[in-house]
Amino acid sequence: MEKLRSKYSSEDSPFTVHRYGPANLTQTCAEALLREGELLLKQVFEDKWHNVELQAGSNVQNAANAKEGNFSLEQLQEFENTNLSDLFVGQSQSRGVKRPHSTEEVEDELRKFPRSDTGSLQRVIPQPHIQLSETFPNPDFTKTKAYNRAPPIFIAPHTVHSPDKFSRRAWIIPARGSLPWNAASSSMVLHPAGFQVLAINATESMIQWSHAALASFWKYLIQLKNLNTLGPLSLSFHPSKTSLLLKKEKSRAPSHAADVSVSISQSSLGAQSSTLSTRSLLRDSDYFKVYHDAQISMHVRSALDLFPFVEEQPVASQEGAEAKPIKCRPLKGARLVLVDERSNGLLIA
């Protein structure tokens, strides 16, 4: 065994580096090894080591223990194998971090791909789900204008709007699902979890609701009933009867232009006008019904169109500004169905 000794300070003990070789190692080989070690030490520890001395002939048992780096194999901890995954943690985390989006970008993304709620709406609408008129006042036609946002679409065999003052009719407002009339608007409920932005207005093909908007609409209907300006109103909410899990709604383009006033052909809607098929298809949807005197149907439709709702904005801007409430008209621009006492479709407006 050969050793290299360096006195790096007068106060410290010599630092010993062991060099092992076979017992019959010749003096020439030993000196060559020492010279190689001296060169390596100078290159690696040039700024720390000084006055390297060459010594030979020391035994392992008599070698001086180094002041630093003194350990035995028994003191070493067991080596643990690794797949070096820790080296990539920081890199993967940095890749997963996306730049913060502005409020406008988040809202636009959520409007394009809203997440729908398929749970039961039984408890979303406050009970009771049937509100009967307790009085029979005469309607005041001057309080609300007749609905004229778009010409009505008549459902065969009907071609004109000729209400009987002694009959009752009802508007069907979908809360979720599709109504069994092709030109009517469908409806969806936004999932309450996460950031969901309610559409400001409805479209001809789709109405969007939130849980808060549905509860607010039911309260609005009760207020209309209690005002008595639209005559005797009765209300009902009908949760889906077939399943609590709805199928995905297929987006449908509007079947008619805004200026269409002709009746829909009997071949396309004649089969759907029967009471049995209509009630069967309505069971797949959640919907409201507003019963009223036939002579004031279009005035009631106008009151439904005016329903206001203020949606608390869930996303604040990145600059720290407070989120402002969004004023919505969930039924503005929607196409609702007017039915008779037997739920047969009369017109869409």
mmCIF file of C-alpha atoms in Angstrom:
data_model
loop_
_atom_site.group_PDB
_atom_site.id
_atom_site.type_symbol
_atom_site.label_atom_id
_atom_site.label_comp_id
_atom_site.label_asym_id
_atom_site.label_seq_id
_atom_site.Cartn_x
_atom_site.Cartn_y
_atom_site.Cartn_z
ATOM 1 C CA MET A 1 0.000 0.000 0.000
ATOM 2 C CA GLU A 2 1.227 3.469 -0.934
ATOM 3 C CA LYS A 3 0.038 6.816 0.341
ATOM 4 C CA LEU A 4 0.214 10.490 -0.551
ATOM 5 C CA ARG A 5 0.500 12.995 2.281
ATOM 6 C CA SER A 6 -0.193 16.717 2.008
ATOM 7 C CA LYS A 7 0.305 19.191 4.805
ATOM 8 C CA TYR A 8 -2.241 21.848 3.970
ATOM 9 C CA SER A 9 -1.718 23.748 7.266
ATOM 10 C CA SER A 10 0.562 23.592 10.230
ATOM 11 C CA GLU A 11 -2.309 23.139 12.682
ATOM 12 C CA ASP A 12 -4.105 20.279 10.906
ATOM 13 C CA SER A 13 -3.100 16.622 10.803
ATOM 14 C CA PRO A 14 -1.710 15.253 7.538
ATOM 15 C CA PHE A 15 -4.346 14.194 5.002
ATOM 16 C CA THR A 16 -3.666 10.647 3.832
ATOM 17 C CA VAL A 17 -4.819 9.165 0.532
ATOM 18 C CA HIS A 18 -4.568 5.367 0.283
ATOM 19 C CA ARG A 19 -3.487 3.641 -2.851
ATOM 20 C CA TYR A 20 -3.880 -0.147 -3.014
ATOM 21 C CA GLY A 21 -1.921 -2.608 -5.129
ATOM 22 C CA PRO A 22 -0.773 -6.246 -5.089
ATOM 23 C CA ALA A 23 1.703 -7.349 -2.401
ATOM 24 C CA ASN A 24 4.441 -8.125 -4.942
ATOM 25 C CA LEU A 25 4.218 -4.660 -6.556
ATOM 26 C CA THR A 26 7.673 -3.571 -7.718
ATOM 27 C CA GLN A 27 9.226 -0.315 -6.642
ATOM 28 C CA THR A 28 9.112 1.002 -10.223
ATOM 29 C CA CYS A 29 5.367 0.367 -10.530
ATOM 30 C CA ALA A 30 4.749 1.883 -7.112
ATOM 31 C CA GLU A 31 6.603 5.077 -7.993
ATOM 32 C CA ALA A 32 4.741 5.303 -11.300
ATOM 33 C CA LEU A 33 1.431 5.019 -9.483
ATOM 34 C CA LEU A 34 2.480 7.666 -6.998
ATOM 35 C CA ARG A 35 3.505 10.081 -9.743
ATOM 36 C CA GLU A 36 0.147 9.538 -11.475
ATOM 37 C CA GLY A 37 -1.694 10.161 -8.233
ATOM 38 C CA GLU A 38 0.343 13.292 -7.543
ATOM 39 C CA LEU A 39 -0.561 14.675 -10.951
ATOM 40 C CA LEU A 40 -4.260 13.960 -10.461
ATOM 41 C CA LEU A 41 -4.278 15.541 -7.014
ATOM 42 C CA LYS A 42 -2.624 18.685 -8.285
ATOM 43 C CA GLN A 43 -5.183 18.979 -11.092
ATOM 44 C CA VAL A 44 -8.244 18.436 -8.897
ATOM 45 C CA PHE A 45 -7.189 20.128 -5.678
ATOM 46 C CA GLU A 46 -4.785 22.717 -7.010
ATOM 47 C CA ASP A 47 -6.378 25.502 -4.963
ATOM 48 C CA LYS A 48 -6.573 23.463 -1.742
ATOM 49 C CA TRP A 49 -3.504 21.171 -1.669
ATOM 50 C CA HIS A 50 0.107 22.288 -1.178
ATOM 51 C CA ASN A 51 3.503 20.596 -0.783
ATOM 52 C CA VAL A 52 2.499 17.100 -1.813
ATOM 53 C CA GLU A 53 4.984 14.547 -0.398
ATOM 54 C CA LEU A 54 5.671 11.053 -1.693
ATOM 55 C CA GLN A 55 5.994 8.267 0.840
ATOM 56 C CA ALA A 56 6.119 4.524 0.371
ATOM 57 C CA GLY A 57 6.164 1.381 2.468
ATOM 58 C CA SER A 58 3.305 2.131 4.853
ATOM 59 C CA ASN A 59 0.928 -0.650 5.875
ATOM 60 C CA VAL A 60 -2.837 -0.364 5.922
ATOM 61 C CA GLN A 61 -2.984 -1.165 9.627
ATOM 62 C CA ASN A 62 -0.491 1.595 10.513
ATOM 63 C CA ALA A 63 -1.809 4.248 8.204
ATOM 64 C CA ALA A 64 -2.896 7.411 9.946
ATOM 65 C CA ASN A 65 -6.613 8.092 9.922
ATOM 66 C CA ALA A 66 -7.573 11.146 7.928
ATOM 67 C CA LYS A 67 -9.120 13.974 9.877
ATOM 68 C CA GLU A 68 -11.826 14.250 7.214
ATOM 69 C CA GLY A 69 -13.444 11.416 5.285
ATOM 70 C CA ASN A 70 -12.737 8.755 7.957
ATOM 71 C CA PHE A 71 -15.334 5.976 7.515
ATOM 72 C CA SER A 72 -15.656 2.211 6.998
ATOM 73 C CA LEU A 73 -17.802 0.180 4.610
ATOM 74 C CA GLU A 74 -19.973 -0.963 7.516
ATOM 75 C CA GLN A 75 -20.947 2.658 8.194
ATOM 76 C CA LEU A 76 -22.175 3.268 4.659
ATOM 77 C CA GLN A 77 -25.938 3.337 4.120
ATOM 78 C CA GLU A 78 -27.434 0.770 1.807
ATOM 79 C CA PHE A 79 -27.664 2.038 -1.746
ATOM 80 C CA GLU A 80 -31.234 2.576 -2.971
ATOM 81 C CA ASN A 81 -31.945 2.050 -6.633
ATOM 82 C CA THR A 82 -33.753 4.854 -8.462
ATOM 83 C CA ASN A 83 -35.237 5.399 -11.907
ATOM 84 C CA LEU A 84 -34.137 9.055 -11.823
ATOM 85 C CA SER A 85 -37.785 10.169 -11.963
ATOM 86 C CA ASP A 86 -37.045 12.908 -9.427
ATOM 87 C CA LEU A 87 -34.847 14.615 -11.985
ATOM 88 C CA PHE A 88 -37.877 15.232 -14.189
ATOM 89 C CA VAL A 89 -40.346 16.399 -11.501
ATOM 90 C CA GLY A 90 -39.471 20.028 -11.845
ATOM 91 C CA GLN A 91 -39.509 19.814 -15.618
ATOM 92 C CA SER A 92 -42.926 18.129 -15.764
ATOM 93 C CA GLN A 93 -44.391 20.558 -13.279
ATOM 94 C CA SER A 94 -43.105 23.509 -15.232
ATOM 95 C CA ARG A 95 -44.571 22.088 -18.415
ATOM 96 C CA GLY A 96 -47.964 21.648 -16.703
ATOM 97 C CA VAL A 97 -48.117 25.262 -15.587
ATOM 98 C CA LYS A 98 -50.020 27.352 -18.091
ATOM 99 C CA ARG A 99 -50.059 31.066 -18.297
ATOM 100 C CA PRO A 100 -53.075 32.630 -16.592
ATOM 101 C CA HIS A 101 -55.933 33.403 -18.935
ATOM 102 C CA SER A 102 -57.815 36.639 -18.975
ATOM 103 C CA THR A 103 -61.436 36.784 -17.880
ATOM 104 C CA GLU A 104 -62.642 37.131 -21.458
ATOM 105 C CA GLU A 105 -60.707 34.038 -22.602
ATOM 106 C CA VAL A 106 -62.038 31.880 -19.745
ATOM 107 C CA GLU A 107 -65.636 32.981 -20.286
ATOM 108 C CA ASP A 108 -65.393 32.408 -24.037
ATOM 109 C CA GLU A 109 -64.001 28.893 -23.493
ATOM 110 C CA LEU A 110 -66.747 27.987 -21.010
ATOM 111 C CA ARG A 111 -69.480 29.266 -23.310
ATOM 112 C CA LYS A 112 -68.163 27.159 -26.178
ATOM 113 C CA PHE A 113 -67.862 23.958 -24.131
ATOM 114 C CA PRO A 114 -70.238 24.180 -21.135
ATOM 115 C CA ARG A 115 -70.439 21.264 -18.726
ATOM 116 C CA SER A 116 -74.023 20.080 -18.281
ATOM 117 C CA ASP A 117 -75.666 18.833 -15.098
ATOM 118 C CA THR A 118 -77.446 15.469 -15.356
ATOM 119 C CA GLY A 119 -78.557 15.192 -11.731
ATOM 120 C CA SER A 120 -82.123 15.419 -10.504
ATOM 121 C CA LEU A 121 -83.737 18.859 -10.439
ATOM 122 C CA GLN A 122 -86.348 17.744 -7.918
ATOM 123 C CA ARG A 123 -84.789 19.782 -5.110
ATOM 124 C CA VAL A 124 -83.471 22.634 -7.230
ATOM 125 C CA ILE A 125 -86.994 24.033 -7.675
ATOM 126 C CA PRO A 126 -88.555 25.038 -4.327
ATOM 127 C CA GLN A 127 -91.612 23.033 -3.280
ATOM 128 C CA PRO A 128 -94.509 22.818 -3.872
ATOM 129 C CA HIS A 129 -94.209 22.203 -7.589
ATOM 130 C CA ILE A 130 -97.869 23.027 -8.247
ATOM 131 C CA GLN A 131 -99.159 26.558 -7.709
ATOM 132 C CA LEU A 132 -102.896 27.009 -8.307
ATOM 133 C CA SER A 133 -104.650 30.299 -8.825
ATOM 134 C CA GLU A 134 -106.691 31.243 -5.775
ATOM 135 C CA THR A 135 -108.577 34.075 -7.447
ATOM 136 C CA PHE A 136 -110.104 34.645 -10.873
ATOM 137 C CA PRO A 137 -109.373 38.269 -11.784
ATOM 138 C CA ASN A 138 -109.931 39.634 -15.243
ATOM 139 C CA PRO A 139 -106.686 40.081 -17.186
ATOM 140 C CA ASP A 140 -105.391 43.591 -17.734
ATOM 141 C CA PHE A 141 -104.258 43.759 -21.352
ATOM 142 C CA THR A 142 -102.693 47.185 -20.865
ATOM 143 C CA LYS A 143 -100.038 46.065 -18.381
ATOM 144 C CA THR A 144 -98.100 43.872 -20.807
ATOM 145 C CA LYS A 145 -97.787 44.065 -24.572
ATOM 146 C CA ALA A 146 -98.475 41.053 -26.737
ATOM 147 C CA TYR A 147 -95.390 39.137 -27.799
ATOM 148 C CA ASN A 148 -94.228 40.104 -31.286
ATOM 149 C CA ARG A 149 -90.477 39.449 -31.309
ATOM 150 C CA ALA A 150 -90.915 36.934 -34.146
ATOM 151 C CA PRO A 151 -93.905 35.650 -36.127
ATOM 152 C CA PRO A 152 -95.417 32.498 -34.587
ATOM 153 C CA ILE A 153 -94.840 29.099 -36.162
ATOM 154 C CA PHE A 154 -98.144 27.230 -36.276
ATOM 155 C CA ILE A 155 -98.240 23.522 -35.633
ATOM 156 C CA ALA A 156 -100.454 21.554 -37.991
ATOM 157 C CA PRO A 157 -103.384 21.439 -38.360
ATOM 158 C CA HIS A 158 -103.504 24.966 -36.875
ATOM 159 C CA THR A 159 -102.888 27.887 -39.207
ATOM 160 C CA VAL A 160 -104.148 30.898 -37.251
ATOM 161 C CA HIS A 161 -104.212 32.059 -33.649
ATOM 162 C CA SER A 162 -107.908 32.189 -32.735
ATOM 163 C CA PRO A 163 -108.218 31.843 -28.962
ATOM 164 C CA ASP A 164 -111.475 30.969 -27.278
ATOM 165 C CA LYS A 165 -112.069 33.202 -24.279
ATOM 166 C CA PHE A 166 -113.547 30.287 -22.335
ATOM 167 C CA SER A 167 -110.608 27.914 -22.868
ATOM 168 C CA ARG A 168 -107.311 27.509 -21.016
ATOM 169 C CA ARG A 169 -103.880 27.104 -22.538
ATOM 170 C CA ALA A 170 -100.333 26.679 -21.292
ATOM 171 C CA TRP A 171 -96.821 27.683 -22.238
ATOM 172 C CA ILE A 172 -94.172 24.973 -21.877
ATOM 173 C CA ILE A 173 -90.744 26.226 -20.818
ATOM 174 C CA PRO A 174 -88.031 23.541 -20.964
ATOM 175 C CA ALA A 175 -85.684 23.387 -17.993
ATOM 176 C CA ARG A 176 -83.614 20.550 -19.473
ATOM 177 C CA GLY A 177 -84.003 18.376 -22.537
ATOM 178 C CA SER A 178 -85.770 18.628 -25.891
ATOM 179 C CA LEU A 179 -89.469 19.179 -26.456
ATOM 180 C CA PRO A 180 -91.302 16.978 -29.014
ATOM 181 C CA TRP A 181 -91.586 19.798 -31.560
ATOM 182 C CA ASN A 182 -88.781 20.335 -34.037
ATOM 183 C CA ALA A 183 -88.742 24.129 -34.063
ATOM 184 C CA ALA A 184 -88.874 24.533 -30.269
ATOM 185 C CA SER A 185 -85.810 25.422 -28.226
ATOM 186 C CA SER A 186 -84.020 22.749 -26.248
ATOM 187 C CA SER A 187 -82.565 23.433 -22.831
ATOM 188 C CA MET A 188 -79.583 22.477 -20.669
ATOM 189 C CA VAL A 189 -78.553 23.033 -17.055
ATOM 190 C CA LEU A 190 -74.984 24.072 -16.301
ATOM 191 C CA HIS A 191 -73.116 21.938 -13.788
ATOM 192 C CA PRO A 192 -72.948 23.732 -10.409
ATOM 193 C CA ALA A 193 -69.312 22.722 -9.830
ATOM 194 C CA GLY A 194 -66.524 24.737 -11.394
ATOM 195 C CA PHE A 195 -66.614 27.952 -13.366
ATOM 196 C CA GLN A 196 -69.780 27.983 -15.449
ATOM 197 C CA VAL A 197 -70.807 31.144 -17.241
ATOM 198 C CA LEU A 198 -74.507 31.471 -18.097
ATOM 199 C CA ALA A 199 -75.348 32.712 -21.581
ATOM 200 C CA ILE A 200 -76.653 36.268 -21.561
ATOM 201 C CA ASN A 201 -79.543 35.407 -23.910
ATOM 202 C CA ALA A 202 -81.097 32.250 -25.264
ATOM 203 C CA THR A 203 -80.857 31.195 -28.883
ATOM 204 C CA GLU A 204 -83.567 29.770 -31.091
ATOM 205 C CA SER A 205 -82.156 26.296 -30.529
ATOM 206 C CA MET A 206 -80.863 26.347 -26.939
ATOM 207 C CA ILE A 207 -81.731 27.776 -23.515
ATOM 208 C CA GLN A 208 -79.141 27.708 -20.736
ATOM 209 C CA TRP A 209 -79.996 27.523 -17.051
ATOM 210 C CA SER A 210 -78.033 27.451 -13.841
ATOM 211 C CA HIS A 211 -79.435 26.116 -10.568
ATOM 212 C CA ALA A 212 -79.800 29.671 -9.304
ATOM 213 C CA ALA A 213 -81.521 30.794 -12.513
ATOM 214 C CA LEU A 214 -84.057 27.957 -12.322
ATOM 215 C CA ALA A 215 -84.944 28.778 -8.721
ATOM 216 C CA SER A 216 -85.175 32.473 -9.581
ATOM 217 C CA PHE A 217 -87.449 31.760 -12.554
ATOM 218 C CA TRP A 218 -89.829 29.755 -10.377
ATOM 219 C CA LYS A 219 -89.962 32.657 -7.941
ATOM 220 C CA TYR A 220 -90.616 35.024 -10.854
ATOM 221 C CA LEU A 221 -93.548 32.897 -12.039
ATOM 222 C CA ILE A 222 -95.087 32.938 -8.565
ATOM 223 C CA GLN A 223 -94.799 36.725 -8.511
ATOM 224 C CA LEU A 224 -96.593 36.942 -11.871
ATOM 225 C CA LYS A 225 -99.354 34.751 -10.498
ATOM 226 C CA ASN A 226 -99.763 36.887 -7.388
ATOM 227 C CA LEU A 227 -99.904 40.148 -9.376
ATOM 228 C CA ASN A 228 -103.208 39.070 -10.986
ATOM 229 C CA THR A 229 -102.598 41.373 -13.967
ATOM 230 C CA LEU A 230 -102.490 38.400 -16.362
ATOM 231 C CA GLY A 231 -105.676 36.848 -15.056
ATOM 232 C CA PRO A 232 -105.755 33.537 -13.180
ATOM 233 C CA LEU A 233 -102.376 31.820 -13.617
ATOM 234 C CA SER A 234 -101.508 28.320 -12.470
ATOM 235 C CA LEU A 235 -97.980 26.932 -12.413
ATOM 236 C CA SER A 236 -96.355 23.522 -12.366
ATOM 237 C CA PHE A 237 -92.884 22.047 -12.596
ATOM 238 C CA HIS A 238 -92.454 18.580 -14.096
ATOM 239 C CA PRO A 239 -89.164 16.757 -13.440
ATOM 240 C CA SER A 240 -88.080 14.092 -15.894
ATOM 241 C CA LYS A 241 -89.945 10.818 -15.362
ATOM 242 C CA THR A 242 -87.783 8.433 -17.348
ATOM 243 C CA SER A 243 -84.260 8.931 -16.003
ATOM 244 C CA LEU A 244 -82.135 11.250 -13.916
ATOM 245 C CA LEU A 245 -79.275 10.844 -16.362
ATOM 246 C CA LEU A 246 -80.006 12.623 -19.600
ATOM 247 C CA LYS A 247 -78.606 11.776 -22.957
ATOM 248 C CA LYS A 248 -76.356 14.324 -24.599
ATOM 249 C CA GLU A 249 -78.329 17.018 -26.315
ATOM 250 C CA LYS A 250 -77.757 17.241 -30.034
ATOM 251 C CA SER A 251 -77.270 20.768 -31.189
ATOM 252 C CA ARG A 252 -79.905 21.653 -33.756
ATOM 253 C CA ALA A 253 -79.881 24.497 -36.215
ATOM 254 C CA PRO A 254 -83.048 26.602 -36.360
ATOM 255 C CA SER A 255 -85.580 24.928 -38.624
ATOM 256 C CA HIS A 256 -87.094 28.207 -39.823
ATOM 257 C CA ALA A 257 -85.943 31.688 -40.693
ATOM 258 C CA ALA A 258 -87.118 34.603 -38.588
ATOM 259 C CA ASP A 259 -89.691 35.705 -41.151
ATOM 260 C CA VAL A 260 -91.413 32.335 -41.488
ATOM 261 C CA SER A 261 -95.119 32.565 -40.723
ATOM 262 C CA VAL A 262 -96.465 29.595 -42.618
ATOM 263 C CA SER A 263 -97.636 26.485 -40.845
ATOM 264 C CA ILE A 264 -95.459 23.428 -40.508
ATOM 265 C CA SER A 265 -96.498 20.611 -42.782
ATOM 266 C CA GLN A 266 -98.672 17.948 -41.308
ATOM 267 C CA SER A 267 -96.335 15.231 -42.559
ATOM 268 C CA SER A 268 -93.491 16.469 -40.340
ATOM 269 C CA LEU A 269 -95.432 17.255 -37.171
ATOM 270 C CA GLY A 270 -98.758 15.530 -37.582
ATOM 271 C CA ALA A 271 -97.710 12.388 -35.780
ATOM 272 C CA GLN A 272 -96.277 14.403 -32.875
ATOM 273 C CA SER A 273 -99.528 16.258 -32.231
ATOM 274 C CA SER A 274 -101.298 13.286 -30.684
ATOM 275 C CA THR A 275 -101.812 13.444 -26.957
ATOM 276 C CA LEU A 276 -100.269 10.044 -26.249
ATOM 277 C CA SER A 277 -97.009 10.596 -28.121
ATOM 278 C CA THR A 278 -96.608 14.149 -26.834
ATOM 279 C CA ARG A 279 -96.994 13.171 -23.197
ATOM 280 C CA SER A 280 -94.668 10.226 -23.669
ATOM 281 C CA LEU A 281 -91.929 12.398 -25.156
ATOM 282 C CA LEU A 282 -92.398 15.113 -22.554
ATOM 283 C CA ARG A 283 -91.495 12.606 -19.852
ATOM 284 C CA ASP A 284 -87.905 12.694 -21.062
ATOM 285 C CA SER A 285 -87.594 16.403 -20.225
ATOM 286 C CA ASP A 286 -87.757 18.681 -17.196
ATOM 287 C CA TYR A 287 -90.102 21.588 -17.884
ATOM 288 C CA PHE A 288 -92.364 24.294 -16.463
ATOM 289 C CA LYS A 289 -95.985 24.879 -17.415
ATOM 290 C CA VAL A 290 -97.806 28.204 -17.128
ATOM 291 C CA TYR A 291 -101.604 27.799 -17.429
ATOM 292 C CA HIS A 292 -103.634 30.871 -18.393
ATOM 293 C CA ASP A 293 -106.728 32.091 -20.231
ATOM 294 C CA ALA A 294 -106.414 31.545 -23.969
ATOM 295 C CA GLN A 295 -107.172 35.171 -24.843
ATOM 296 C CA ILE A 296 -104.028 36.442 -23.096
ATOM 297 C CA SER A 297 -101.520 33.824 -24.320
ATOM 298 C CA MET A 298 -99.249 36.234 -26.193
ATOM 299 C CA HIS A 299 -99.196 38.673 -23.278
ATOM 300 C CA VAL A 300 -98.046 35.870 -20.976
ATOM 301 C CA ARG A 301 -95.397 34.973 -23.558
ATOM 302 C CA SER A 302 -94.121 38.542 -23.428
ATOM 303 C CA ALA A 303 -93.868 38.375 -19.625
ATOM 304 C CA LEU A 304 -91.808 35.173 -19.914
ATOM 305 C CA ASP A 305 -89.477 36.845 -22.393
ATOM 306 C CA LEU A 306 -88.873 39.687 -19.920
ATOM 307 C CA PHE A 307 -87.646 37.403 -17.110
ATOM 308 C CA PRO A 308 -84.418 38.973 -15.769
ATOM 309 C CA PHE A 309 -81.648 37.193 -13.893
ATOM 310 C CA VAL A 310 -78.394 38.469 -12.403
ATOM 311 C CA GLU A 311 -75.635 35.859 -12.500
ATOM 312 C CA GLU A 312 -72.763 36.229 -10.060
ATOM 313 C CA GLN A 313 -69.603 36.104 -12.167
ATOM 314 C CA PRO A 314 -67.333 33.238 -10.945
ATOM 315 C CA VAL A 315 -64.153 34.454 -12.657
ATOM 316 C CA ALA A 316 -62.255 37.573 -11.632
ATOM 317 C CA SER A 317 -59.771 39.318 -13.860
ATOM 318 C CA GLN A 318 -56.081 38.642 -13.457
ATOM 319 C CA GLU A 319 -55.452 42.306 -12.556
ATOM 320 C CA GLY A 320 -57.236 41.790 -9.249
ATOM 321 C CA ALA A 321 -60.440 43.612 -10.150
ATOM 322 C CA GLU A 322 -63.617 42.407 -8.500
ATOM 323 C CA ALA A 323 -65.927 40.190 -10.547
ATOM 324 C CA LYS A 324 -69.036 42.034 -11.715
ATOM 325 C CA PRO A 325 -72.476 40.368 -11.891
ATOM 326 C CA ILE A 326 -73.771 39.451 -15.344
ATOM 327 C CA LYS A 327 -77.287 40.545 -16.294
ATOM 328 C CA CYS A 328 -79.010 37.783 -18.261
ATOM 329 C CA ARG A 329 -82.284 37.228 -20.069
ATOM 330 C CA PRO A 330 -82.396 33.391 -20.212
ATOM 331 C CA LEU A 331 -85.580 33.277 -22.334
ATOM 332 C CA LYS A 332 -84.899 36.197 -24.658
ATOM 333 C CA GLY A 333 -84.917 34.818 -28.198
ATOM 334 C CA ALA A 334 -86.112 31.351 -27.161
ATOM 335 C CA ARG A 335 -88.873 29.464 -28.972
ATOM 336 C CA LEU A 336 -91.525 28.165 -26.586
ATOM 337 C CA VAL A 337 -94.521 25.944 -27.313
ATOM 338 C CA LEU A 338 -98.140 26.853 -26.622
ATOM 339 C CA VAL A 339 -100.395 23.838 -25.953
ATOM 340 C CA ASP A 340 -104.100 23.321 -25.337
ATOM 341 C CA GLU A 341 -105.809 21.546 -22.421
ATOM 342 C CA ARG A 342 -104.687 18.141 -23.761
ATOM 343 C CA SER A 343 -101.049 19.202 -24.329
ATOM 344 C CA ASN A 344 -101.479 19.285 -28.098
ATOM 345 C CA GLY A 345 -99.157 21.787 -29.730
ATOM 346 C CA LEU A 346 -100.791 24.924 -31.146
ATOM 347 C CA LEU A 347 -97.913 27.217 -32.065
ATOM 348 C CA ILE A 348 -94.271 28.049 -31.340
ATOM 349 C CA ALA A 349 -93.228 31.577 -30.382
#
